[in-house]
Each structure stands twice: as structure tokens, then as C-alpha cells.
PDB file of C-alpha atoms and ligand atoms in Angstrom:
ATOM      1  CA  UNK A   1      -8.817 -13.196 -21.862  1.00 96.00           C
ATOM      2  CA  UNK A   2      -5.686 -11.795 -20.326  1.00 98.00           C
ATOM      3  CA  UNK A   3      -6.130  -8.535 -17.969  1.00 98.00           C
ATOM      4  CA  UNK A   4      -3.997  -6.624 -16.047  1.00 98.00           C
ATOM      5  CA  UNK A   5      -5.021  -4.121 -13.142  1.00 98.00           C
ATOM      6  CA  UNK A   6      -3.647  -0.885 -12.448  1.00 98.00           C
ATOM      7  CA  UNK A   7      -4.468   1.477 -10.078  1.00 96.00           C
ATOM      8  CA  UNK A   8      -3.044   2.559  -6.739  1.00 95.00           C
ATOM      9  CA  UNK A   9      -2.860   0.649  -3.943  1.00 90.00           C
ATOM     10  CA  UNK A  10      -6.053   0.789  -2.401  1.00 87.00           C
ATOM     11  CA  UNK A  11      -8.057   1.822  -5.480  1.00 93.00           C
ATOM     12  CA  UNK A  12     -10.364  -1.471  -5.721  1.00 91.00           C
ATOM     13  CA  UNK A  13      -8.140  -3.280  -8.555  1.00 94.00           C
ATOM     14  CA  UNK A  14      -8.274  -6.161  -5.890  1.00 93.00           C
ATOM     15  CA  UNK A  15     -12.155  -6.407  -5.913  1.00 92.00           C
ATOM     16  CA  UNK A  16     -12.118  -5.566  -9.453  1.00 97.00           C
ATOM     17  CA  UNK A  17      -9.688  -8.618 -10.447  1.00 98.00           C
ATOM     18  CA  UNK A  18     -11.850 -11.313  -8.109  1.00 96.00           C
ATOM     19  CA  UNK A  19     -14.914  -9.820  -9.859  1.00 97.00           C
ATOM     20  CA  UNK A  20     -13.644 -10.122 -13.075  1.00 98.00           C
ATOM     21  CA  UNK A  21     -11.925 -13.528 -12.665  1.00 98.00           C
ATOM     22  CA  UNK A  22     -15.776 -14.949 -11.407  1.00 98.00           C
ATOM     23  CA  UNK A  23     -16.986 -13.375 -14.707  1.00 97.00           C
ATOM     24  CA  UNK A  24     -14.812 -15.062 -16.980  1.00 97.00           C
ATOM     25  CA  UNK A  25     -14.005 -17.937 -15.164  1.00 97.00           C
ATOM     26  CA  UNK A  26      -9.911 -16.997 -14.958  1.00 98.00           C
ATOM     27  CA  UNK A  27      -7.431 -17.687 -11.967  1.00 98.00           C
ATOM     28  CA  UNK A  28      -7.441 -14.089 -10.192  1.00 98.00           C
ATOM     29  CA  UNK A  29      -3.555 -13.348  -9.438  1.00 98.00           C
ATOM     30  CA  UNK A  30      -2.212 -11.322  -7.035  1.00 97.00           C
ATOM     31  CA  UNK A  31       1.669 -10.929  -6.427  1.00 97.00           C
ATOM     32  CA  UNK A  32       0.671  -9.613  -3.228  1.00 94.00           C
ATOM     33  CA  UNK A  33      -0.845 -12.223  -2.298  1.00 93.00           C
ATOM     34  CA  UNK A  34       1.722 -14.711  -3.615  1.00 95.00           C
ATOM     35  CA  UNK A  35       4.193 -12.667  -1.532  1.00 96.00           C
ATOM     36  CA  UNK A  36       1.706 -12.685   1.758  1.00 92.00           C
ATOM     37  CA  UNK A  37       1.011 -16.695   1.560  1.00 93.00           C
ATOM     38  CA  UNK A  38       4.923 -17.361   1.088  1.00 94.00           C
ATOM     39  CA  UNK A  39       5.472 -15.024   4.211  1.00 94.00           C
ATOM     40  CA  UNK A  40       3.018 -17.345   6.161  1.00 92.00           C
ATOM     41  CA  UNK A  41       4.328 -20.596   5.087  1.00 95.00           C
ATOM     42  CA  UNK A  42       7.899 -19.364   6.187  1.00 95.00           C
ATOM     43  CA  UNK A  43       9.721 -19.947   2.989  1.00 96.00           C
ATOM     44  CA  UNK A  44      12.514 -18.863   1.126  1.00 95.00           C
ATOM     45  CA  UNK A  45      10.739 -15.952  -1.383  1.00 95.00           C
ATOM     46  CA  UNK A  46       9.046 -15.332   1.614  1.00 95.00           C
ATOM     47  CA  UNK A  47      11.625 -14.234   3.448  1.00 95.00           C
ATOM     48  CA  UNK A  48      13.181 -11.742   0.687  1.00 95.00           C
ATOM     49  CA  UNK A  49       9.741 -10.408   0.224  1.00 96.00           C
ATOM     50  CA  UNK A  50       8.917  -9.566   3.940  1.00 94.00           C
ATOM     51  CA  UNK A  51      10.828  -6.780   4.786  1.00 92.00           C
ATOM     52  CA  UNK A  52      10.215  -4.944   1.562  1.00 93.00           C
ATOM     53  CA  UNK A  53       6.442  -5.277   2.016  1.00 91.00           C
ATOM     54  CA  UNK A  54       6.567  -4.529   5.616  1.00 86.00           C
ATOM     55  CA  UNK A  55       8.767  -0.815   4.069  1.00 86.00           C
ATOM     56  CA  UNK A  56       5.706   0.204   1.574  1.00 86.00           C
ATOM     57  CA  UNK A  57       8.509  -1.004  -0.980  1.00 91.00           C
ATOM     58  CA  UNK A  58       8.520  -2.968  -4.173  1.00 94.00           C
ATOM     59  CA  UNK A  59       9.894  -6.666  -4.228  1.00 97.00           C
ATOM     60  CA  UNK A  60      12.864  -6.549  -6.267  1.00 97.00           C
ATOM     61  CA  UNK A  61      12.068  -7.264  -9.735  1.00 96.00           C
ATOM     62  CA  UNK A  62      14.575 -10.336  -9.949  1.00 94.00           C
ATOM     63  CA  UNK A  63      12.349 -12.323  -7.459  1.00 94.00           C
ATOM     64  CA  UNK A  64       8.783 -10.790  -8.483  1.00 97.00           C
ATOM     65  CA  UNK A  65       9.246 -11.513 -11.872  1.00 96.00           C
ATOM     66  CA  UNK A  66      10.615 -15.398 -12.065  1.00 94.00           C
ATOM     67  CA  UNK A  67       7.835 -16.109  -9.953  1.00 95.00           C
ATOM     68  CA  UNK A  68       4.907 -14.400 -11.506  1.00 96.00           C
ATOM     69  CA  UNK A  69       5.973 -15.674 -15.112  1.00 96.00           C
ATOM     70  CA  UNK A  70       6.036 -19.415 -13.233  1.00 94.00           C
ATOM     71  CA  UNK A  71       2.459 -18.750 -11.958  1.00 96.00           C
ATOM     72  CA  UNK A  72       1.140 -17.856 -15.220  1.00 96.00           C
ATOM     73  CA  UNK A  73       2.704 -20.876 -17.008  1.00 94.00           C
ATOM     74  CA  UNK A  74       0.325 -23.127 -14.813  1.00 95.00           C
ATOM     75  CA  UNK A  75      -2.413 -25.247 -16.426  1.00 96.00           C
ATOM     76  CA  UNK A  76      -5.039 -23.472 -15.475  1.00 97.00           C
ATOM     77  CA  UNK A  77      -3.948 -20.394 -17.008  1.00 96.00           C
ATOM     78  CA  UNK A  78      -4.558 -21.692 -20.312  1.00 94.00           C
ATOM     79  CA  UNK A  79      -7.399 -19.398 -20.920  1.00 94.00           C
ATOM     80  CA  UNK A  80      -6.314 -16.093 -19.425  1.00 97.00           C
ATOM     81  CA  UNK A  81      -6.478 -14.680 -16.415  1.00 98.00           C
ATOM     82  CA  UNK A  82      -6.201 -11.263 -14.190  1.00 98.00           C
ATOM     83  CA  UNK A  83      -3.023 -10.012 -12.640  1.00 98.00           C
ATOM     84  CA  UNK A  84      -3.599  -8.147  -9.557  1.00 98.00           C
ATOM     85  CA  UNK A  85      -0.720  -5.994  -8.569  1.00 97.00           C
ATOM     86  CA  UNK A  86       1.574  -7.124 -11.413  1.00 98.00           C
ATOM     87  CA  UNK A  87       3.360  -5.677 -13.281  1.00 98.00           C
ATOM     88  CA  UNK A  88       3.742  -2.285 -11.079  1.00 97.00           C
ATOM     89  CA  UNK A  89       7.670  -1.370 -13.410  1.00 97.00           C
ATOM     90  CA  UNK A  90       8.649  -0.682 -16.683  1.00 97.00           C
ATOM     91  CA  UNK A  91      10.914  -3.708 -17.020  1.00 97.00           C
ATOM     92  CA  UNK A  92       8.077  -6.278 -15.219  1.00 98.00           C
ATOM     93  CA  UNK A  93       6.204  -4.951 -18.059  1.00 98.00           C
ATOM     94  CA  UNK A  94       8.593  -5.458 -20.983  1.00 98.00           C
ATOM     95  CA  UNK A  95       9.379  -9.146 -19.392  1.00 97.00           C
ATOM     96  CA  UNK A  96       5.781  -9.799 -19.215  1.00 97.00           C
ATOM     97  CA  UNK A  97       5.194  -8.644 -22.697  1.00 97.00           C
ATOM     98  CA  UNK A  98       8.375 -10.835 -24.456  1.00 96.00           C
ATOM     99  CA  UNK A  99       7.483 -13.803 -22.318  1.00 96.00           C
ATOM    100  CA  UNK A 100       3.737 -13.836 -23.755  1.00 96.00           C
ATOM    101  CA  UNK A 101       5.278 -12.740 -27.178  1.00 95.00           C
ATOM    102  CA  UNK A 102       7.607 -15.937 -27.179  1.00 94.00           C
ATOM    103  CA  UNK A 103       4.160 -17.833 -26.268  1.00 89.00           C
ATOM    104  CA  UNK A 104       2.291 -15.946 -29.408  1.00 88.00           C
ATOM    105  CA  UNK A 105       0.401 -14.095 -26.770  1.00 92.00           C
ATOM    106  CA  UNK A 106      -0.445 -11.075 -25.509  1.00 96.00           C
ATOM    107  CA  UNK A 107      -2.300  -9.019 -23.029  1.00 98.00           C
ATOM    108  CA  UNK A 108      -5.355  -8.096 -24.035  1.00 97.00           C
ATOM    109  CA  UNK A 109      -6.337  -5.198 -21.760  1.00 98.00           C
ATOM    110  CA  UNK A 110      -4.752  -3.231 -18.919  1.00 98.00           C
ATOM    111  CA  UNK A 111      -7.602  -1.653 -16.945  1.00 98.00           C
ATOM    112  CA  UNK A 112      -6.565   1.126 -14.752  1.00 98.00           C
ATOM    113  CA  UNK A 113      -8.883   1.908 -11.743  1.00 98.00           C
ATOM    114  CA  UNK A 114      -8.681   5.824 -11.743  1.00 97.00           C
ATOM    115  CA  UNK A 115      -8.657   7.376  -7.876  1.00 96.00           C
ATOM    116  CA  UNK A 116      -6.974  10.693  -6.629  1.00 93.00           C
ATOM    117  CA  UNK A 117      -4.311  10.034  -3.223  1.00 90.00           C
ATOM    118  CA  UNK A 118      -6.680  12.266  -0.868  1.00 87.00           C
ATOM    119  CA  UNK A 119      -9.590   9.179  -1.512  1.00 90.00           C
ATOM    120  CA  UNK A 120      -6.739   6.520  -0.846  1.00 91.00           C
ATOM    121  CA  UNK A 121      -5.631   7.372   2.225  1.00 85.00           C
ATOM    122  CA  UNK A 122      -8.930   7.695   3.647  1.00 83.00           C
ATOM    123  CA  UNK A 123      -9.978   4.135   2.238  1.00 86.00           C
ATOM    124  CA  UNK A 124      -7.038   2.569   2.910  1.00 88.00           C
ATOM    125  CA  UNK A 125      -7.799   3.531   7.010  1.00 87.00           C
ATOM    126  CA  UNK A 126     -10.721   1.660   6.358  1.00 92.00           C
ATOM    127  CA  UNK A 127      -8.963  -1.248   5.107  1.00 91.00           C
ATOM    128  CA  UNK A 128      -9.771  -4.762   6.616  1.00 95.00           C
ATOM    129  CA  UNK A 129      -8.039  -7.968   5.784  1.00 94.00           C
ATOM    130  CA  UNK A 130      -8.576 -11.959   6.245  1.00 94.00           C
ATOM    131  CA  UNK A 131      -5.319 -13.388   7.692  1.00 91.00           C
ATOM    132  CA  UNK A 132      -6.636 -16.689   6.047  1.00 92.00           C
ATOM    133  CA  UNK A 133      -8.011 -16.364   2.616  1.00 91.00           C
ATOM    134  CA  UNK A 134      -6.876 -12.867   1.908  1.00 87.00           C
ATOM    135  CA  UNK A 135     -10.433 -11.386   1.293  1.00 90.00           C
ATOM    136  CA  UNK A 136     -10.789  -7.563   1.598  1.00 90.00           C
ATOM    137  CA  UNK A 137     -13.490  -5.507   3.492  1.00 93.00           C
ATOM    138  CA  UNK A 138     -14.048  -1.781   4.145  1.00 91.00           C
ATOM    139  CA  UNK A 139     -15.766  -1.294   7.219  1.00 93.00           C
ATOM    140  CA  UNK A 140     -17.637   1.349   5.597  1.00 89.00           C
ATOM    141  CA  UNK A 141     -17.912   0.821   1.944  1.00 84.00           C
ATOM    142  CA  UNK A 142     -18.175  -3.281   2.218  1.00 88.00           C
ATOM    143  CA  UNK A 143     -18.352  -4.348   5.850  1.00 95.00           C
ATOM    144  CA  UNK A 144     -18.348  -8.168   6.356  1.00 97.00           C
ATOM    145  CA  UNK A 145     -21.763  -9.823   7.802  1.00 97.00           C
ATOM    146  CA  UNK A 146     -20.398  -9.484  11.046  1.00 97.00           C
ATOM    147  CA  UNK A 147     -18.330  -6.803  12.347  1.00 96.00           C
ATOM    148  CA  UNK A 148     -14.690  -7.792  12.002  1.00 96.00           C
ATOM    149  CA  UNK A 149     -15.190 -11.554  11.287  1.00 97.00           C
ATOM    150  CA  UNK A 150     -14.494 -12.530   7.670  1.00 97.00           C
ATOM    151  CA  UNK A 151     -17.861 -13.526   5.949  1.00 97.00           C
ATOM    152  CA  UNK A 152     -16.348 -17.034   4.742  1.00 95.00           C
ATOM    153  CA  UNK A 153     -13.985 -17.897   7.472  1.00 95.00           C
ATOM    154  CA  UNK A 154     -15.120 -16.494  10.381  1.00 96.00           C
ATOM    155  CA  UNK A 155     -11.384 -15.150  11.380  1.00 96.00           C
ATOM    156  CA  UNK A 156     -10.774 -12.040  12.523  1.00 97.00           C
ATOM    157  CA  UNK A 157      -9.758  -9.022  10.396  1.00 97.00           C
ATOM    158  CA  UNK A 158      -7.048  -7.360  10.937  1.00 96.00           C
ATOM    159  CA  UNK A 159      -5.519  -3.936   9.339  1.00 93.00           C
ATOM    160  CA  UNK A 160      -2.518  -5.587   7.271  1.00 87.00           C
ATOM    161  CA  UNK A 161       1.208  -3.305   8.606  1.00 83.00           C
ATOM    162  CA  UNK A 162       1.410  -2.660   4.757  1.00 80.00           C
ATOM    163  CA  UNK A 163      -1.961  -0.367   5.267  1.00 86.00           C
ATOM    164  CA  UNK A 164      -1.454   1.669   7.968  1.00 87.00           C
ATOM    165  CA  UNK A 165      -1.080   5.048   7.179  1.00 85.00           C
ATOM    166  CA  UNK A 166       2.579   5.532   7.080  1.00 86.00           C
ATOM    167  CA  UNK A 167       3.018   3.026   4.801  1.00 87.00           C
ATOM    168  CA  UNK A 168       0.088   3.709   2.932  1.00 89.00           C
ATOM    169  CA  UNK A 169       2.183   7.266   2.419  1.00 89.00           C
ATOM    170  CA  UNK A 170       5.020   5.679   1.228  1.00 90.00           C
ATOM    171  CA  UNK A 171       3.563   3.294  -1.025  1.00 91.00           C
ATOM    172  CA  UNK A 172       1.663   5.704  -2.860  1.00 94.00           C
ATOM    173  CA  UNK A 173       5.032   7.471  -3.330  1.00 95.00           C
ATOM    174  CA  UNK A 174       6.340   4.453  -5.297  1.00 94.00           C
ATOM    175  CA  UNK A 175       3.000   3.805  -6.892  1.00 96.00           C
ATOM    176  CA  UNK A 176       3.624   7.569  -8.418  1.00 97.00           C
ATOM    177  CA  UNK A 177       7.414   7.029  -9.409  1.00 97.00           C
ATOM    178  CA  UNK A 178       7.520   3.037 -10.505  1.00 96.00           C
ATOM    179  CA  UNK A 179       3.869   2.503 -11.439  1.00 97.00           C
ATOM    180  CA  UNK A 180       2.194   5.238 -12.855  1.00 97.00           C
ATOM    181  CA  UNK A 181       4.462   5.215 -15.573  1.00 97.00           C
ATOM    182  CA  UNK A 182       2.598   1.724 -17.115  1.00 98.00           C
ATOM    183  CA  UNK A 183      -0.315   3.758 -17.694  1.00 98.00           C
ATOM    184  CA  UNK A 184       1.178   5.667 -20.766  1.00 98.00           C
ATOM    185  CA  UNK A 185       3.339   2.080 -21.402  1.00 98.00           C
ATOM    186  CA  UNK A 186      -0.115   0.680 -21.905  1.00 98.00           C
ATOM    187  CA  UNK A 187      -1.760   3.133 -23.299  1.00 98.00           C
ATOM    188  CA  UNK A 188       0.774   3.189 -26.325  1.00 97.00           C
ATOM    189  CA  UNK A 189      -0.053  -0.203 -26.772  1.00 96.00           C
ATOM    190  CA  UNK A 190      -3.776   0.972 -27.490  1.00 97.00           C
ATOM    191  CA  UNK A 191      -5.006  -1.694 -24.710  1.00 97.00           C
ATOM    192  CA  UNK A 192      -5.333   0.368 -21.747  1.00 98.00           C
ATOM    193  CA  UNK A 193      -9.136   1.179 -20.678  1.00 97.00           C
ATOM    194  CA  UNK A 194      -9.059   3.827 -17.221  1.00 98.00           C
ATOM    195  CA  UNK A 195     -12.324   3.931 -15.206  1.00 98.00           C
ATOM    196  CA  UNK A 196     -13.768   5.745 -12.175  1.00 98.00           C
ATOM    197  CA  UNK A 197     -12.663   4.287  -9.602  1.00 97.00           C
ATOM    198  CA  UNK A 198     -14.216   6.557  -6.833  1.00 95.00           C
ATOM    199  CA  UNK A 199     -18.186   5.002  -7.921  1.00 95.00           C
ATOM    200  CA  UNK A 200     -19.418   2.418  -5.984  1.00 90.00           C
ATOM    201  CA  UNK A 201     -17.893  -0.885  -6.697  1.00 90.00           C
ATOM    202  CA  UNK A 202     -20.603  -2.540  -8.905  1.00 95.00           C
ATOM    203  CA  UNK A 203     -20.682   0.523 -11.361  1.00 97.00           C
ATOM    204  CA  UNK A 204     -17.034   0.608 -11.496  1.00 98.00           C
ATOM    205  CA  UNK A 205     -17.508  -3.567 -12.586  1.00 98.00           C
ATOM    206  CA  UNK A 206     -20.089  -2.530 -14.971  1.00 98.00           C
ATOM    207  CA  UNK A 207     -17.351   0.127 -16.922  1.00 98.00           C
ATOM    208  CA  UNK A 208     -15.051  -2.644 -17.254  1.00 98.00           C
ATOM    209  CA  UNK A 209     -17.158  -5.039 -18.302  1.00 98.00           C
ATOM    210  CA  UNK A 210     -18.792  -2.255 -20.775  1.00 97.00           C
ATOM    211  CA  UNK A 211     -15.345  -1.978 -22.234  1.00 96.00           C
ATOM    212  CA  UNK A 212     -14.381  -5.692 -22.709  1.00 94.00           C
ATOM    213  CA  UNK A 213     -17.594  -6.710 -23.340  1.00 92.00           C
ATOM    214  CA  UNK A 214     -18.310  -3.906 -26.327  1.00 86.00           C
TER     215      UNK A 214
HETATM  216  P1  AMP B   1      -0.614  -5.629  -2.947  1.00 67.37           P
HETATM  217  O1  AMP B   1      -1.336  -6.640  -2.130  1.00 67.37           O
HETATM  218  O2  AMP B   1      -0.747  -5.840  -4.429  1.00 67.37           O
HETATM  219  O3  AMP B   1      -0.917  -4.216  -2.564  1.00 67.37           O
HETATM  220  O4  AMP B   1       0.962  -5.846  -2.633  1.00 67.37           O
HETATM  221  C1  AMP B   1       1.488  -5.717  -1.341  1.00 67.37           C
HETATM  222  C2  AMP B   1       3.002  -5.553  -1.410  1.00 67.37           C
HETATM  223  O5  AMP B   1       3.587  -6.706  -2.051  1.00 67.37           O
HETATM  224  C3  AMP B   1       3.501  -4.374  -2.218  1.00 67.37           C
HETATM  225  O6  AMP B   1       3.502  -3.161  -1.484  1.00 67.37           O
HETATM  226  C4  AMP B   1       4.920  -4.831  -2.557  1.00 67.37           C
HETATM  227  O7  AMP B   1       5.789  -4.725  -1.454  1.00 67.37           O
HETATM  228  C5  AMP B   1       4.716  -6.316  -2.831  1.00 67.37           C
HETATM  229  N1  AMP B   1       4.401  -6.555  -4.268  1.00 67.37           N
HETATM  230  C6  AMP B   1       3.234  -7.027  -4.781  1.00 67.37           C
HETATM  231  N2  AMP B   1       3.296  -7.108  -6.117  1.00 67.37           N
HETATM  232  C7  AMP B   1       4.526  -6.664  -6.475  1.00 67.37           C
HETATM  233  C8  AMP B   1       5.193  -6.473  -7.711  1.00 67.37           C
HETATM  234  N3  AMP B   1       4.599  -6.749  -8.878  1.00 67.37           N
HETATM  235  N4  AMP B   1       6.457  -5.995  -7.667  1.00 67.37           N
HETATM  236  C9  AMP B   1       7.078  -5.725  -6.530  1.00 67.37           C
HETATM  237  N5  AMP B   1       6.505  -5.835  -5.318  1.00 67.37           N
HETATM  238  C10 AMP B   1       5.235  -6.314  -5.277  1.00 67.37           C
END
């Protein structure tokens, strides 16, 4: 199964997509991600990414979409798997969709995790990060076992630069004018499937699976 999550930043597409790649036994994967272990390691797609990310901006499409087409021409990709936070423009989209065509594939459904900006900002505050294996906590909605200590790790969370409010502002401004526009792309292709994303997180699991599952 091949799935693709939409949503705003902050919406739970990230929970979503680990949940879903458990189910189904798929490689979750997140250009974010991708983008945040390069920055660690020091290299060179690291380094273009970086100040973008820092900015609430997009990674140009040039080096977001060589490497994500790479990623999902690994082995164990064979059988599917979730993008997180890919594609988020038009022409990521139309590249993803001719690469898989070329392959005599195609996406099978693009789930978009419905929330309205005021909820965003307000979660994103919330927002805690693992500096080492990426996991996400709210220290509200899903607090870690111990305050501020990741539950498999044991480092410290930290509020990532990219979701502190200002950016958080921004990025929601080029979620509206670069992403958005994949819901009706999607949509047209009669795959998209948009759920509630203000429930609680195992209800908004349940609609998806509902959908795929039906
Ligand atoms: P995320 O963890 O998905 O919220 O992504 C964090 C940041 O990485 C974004 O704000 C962008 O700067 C960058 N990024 C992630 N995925 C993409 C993408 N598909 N295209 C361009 N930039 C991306």
C-alpha cells in the first residue's frame, strides 16, 4: 500500500504515518526527517536544507525531490509505504506520480488530516521533539513517561526552531499557498480520503484505517 499524508504542519500526519506504517508493516518516510538527520550528520543536502528549514520555508524542489524518489527506490519499499511531509507542491506531486507511473505504480491514497490554523498554533506550542530518534510528544495531548525525557531514549526534548511560533506562522503561510493546493490535485484523482484531525489521536487512526480498510 502506498499513502501519502497531508495536513498542516502540526496536524498529527506524523503520528498518523508511524501508526500507519506499524499497521501495515511499511517504511514510514518523512522528508523532514531525511532533511533533520542530514543536518546532524553535517553533510552536503544537509547543508542546502538547513537554512530553509530553520526560515519556515520549503526545500527547493530540485534537492527534495531527487532524494525522496532515491528513498523510495530502496528495497524495502517494495511493498509500499507512507510519505510523511512529501509531496507538499504541485510539481513534487506530478514527479512523484510519473516516477511511480514509469514503475506501473501508483499511489493508492492521499489522506489529509483536516485541522483549522487557530488549533495549530496552539499544538504546535506544545510541540516536543527527540534530538535522537525524531519521536514527537505533546506535553499535553501525549506527554512522554517522564516529563521531557523521550520514552525510548531517555534524551531530552527539546522544542525544534522550526516550531516556535514565528515559524510556526510562517509555515502555515506556505502550507496555505504551496500545499493546500494537493488536496484538490488528489482529490481529482478520486484517492484522497480527509479526516478529523482535531479527535483524539486513536479515533483519528481508526477513520483512516475505516477508509483503507473498507
Ligand atoms: P516536517 O518535519 O515535515 O514538518 O518538515 C520540516 C521542514 O523540512 C519543512 O518546514 C521544510 O523546510 C522541510 N521539508 C520537509 N519536507 C519537504 C518537502 N517535501 N519539500 C520541501 N521542504 C520540505
Amino acid at each position: 500500500m502506498k499513502i501519502i499524508m497531508l495536513g498542516a504542519p502540526g496536524a498529527g500526519k506524523g503520528t498518523q504515518a508511524k501508526k500507519l506504517a506499524e499497521k501495515y508493516a511499511i517504511p514510514h518516510i518523512s522528508t523532514g526527517d531525511i532533511f533533520r538527520a542530514n543536518i546532524k550528520n553535517g553533510t552536503a543536502l544537509g547543508m542546502k536544507a538547513k537554512s530553509y528549514m530553520a526560515q519556515g520555508q520549503l526545500v527547493p524542489d530540485d534537492v527534495t525531490i531527487g532524494m525522496l524518489l532515491n528513498r523510495i527506490s530502496e528495497a524495502d519499499c517494495a511493498n509500499g509505504y507512507v510519505l510523511d511531509g512529501f509531496p507538499r507542491t504541485i510539481p513534487q506531486a506530478d514527479s512523484l506520480t510519473s516516477a511511480l507511473l514509469e514503475r506501473g505504480g501508483q499511489i493508492d491514497y492521499a489522506v489529509n488530516v483536516d485541522v483549522p490554523d487557530e488549533r495549530i498554533v496552539a499544538r504546535m506550542a506544545g510541540r516536543r521533539a527527540c534530538p535522537e530518534c525524531s519521536t514527537i510528544y505533546h506535553i499535553e495531548f501525549n506527554p512522554p513517561q517522564q516529563e521531557g525525557l523521550c520514552d525510548a531514549c531517555k534524551q531530552s526534548l527539546v522544542l525544534r526552531d522550526d516550531d516556535k511560533p514565528d515559524t510556526v506562522g510562517k509555515r502555515l503561510k506556505v502550507y496555505h499557498n504551496q500545499t493546500q493546493p494537493l488536496i484538490e490535485y488528489y482529490r481529482n484523482e478520486n484517492i484522497l480520503v480527509t479526516v478529523d484531525g482535531t479527535k483524539n489521536m486513536n479515533e483519528v487512526f481508526a477513520d483512516i484505517t475505516k477508509v483503507l480498510e473498507a
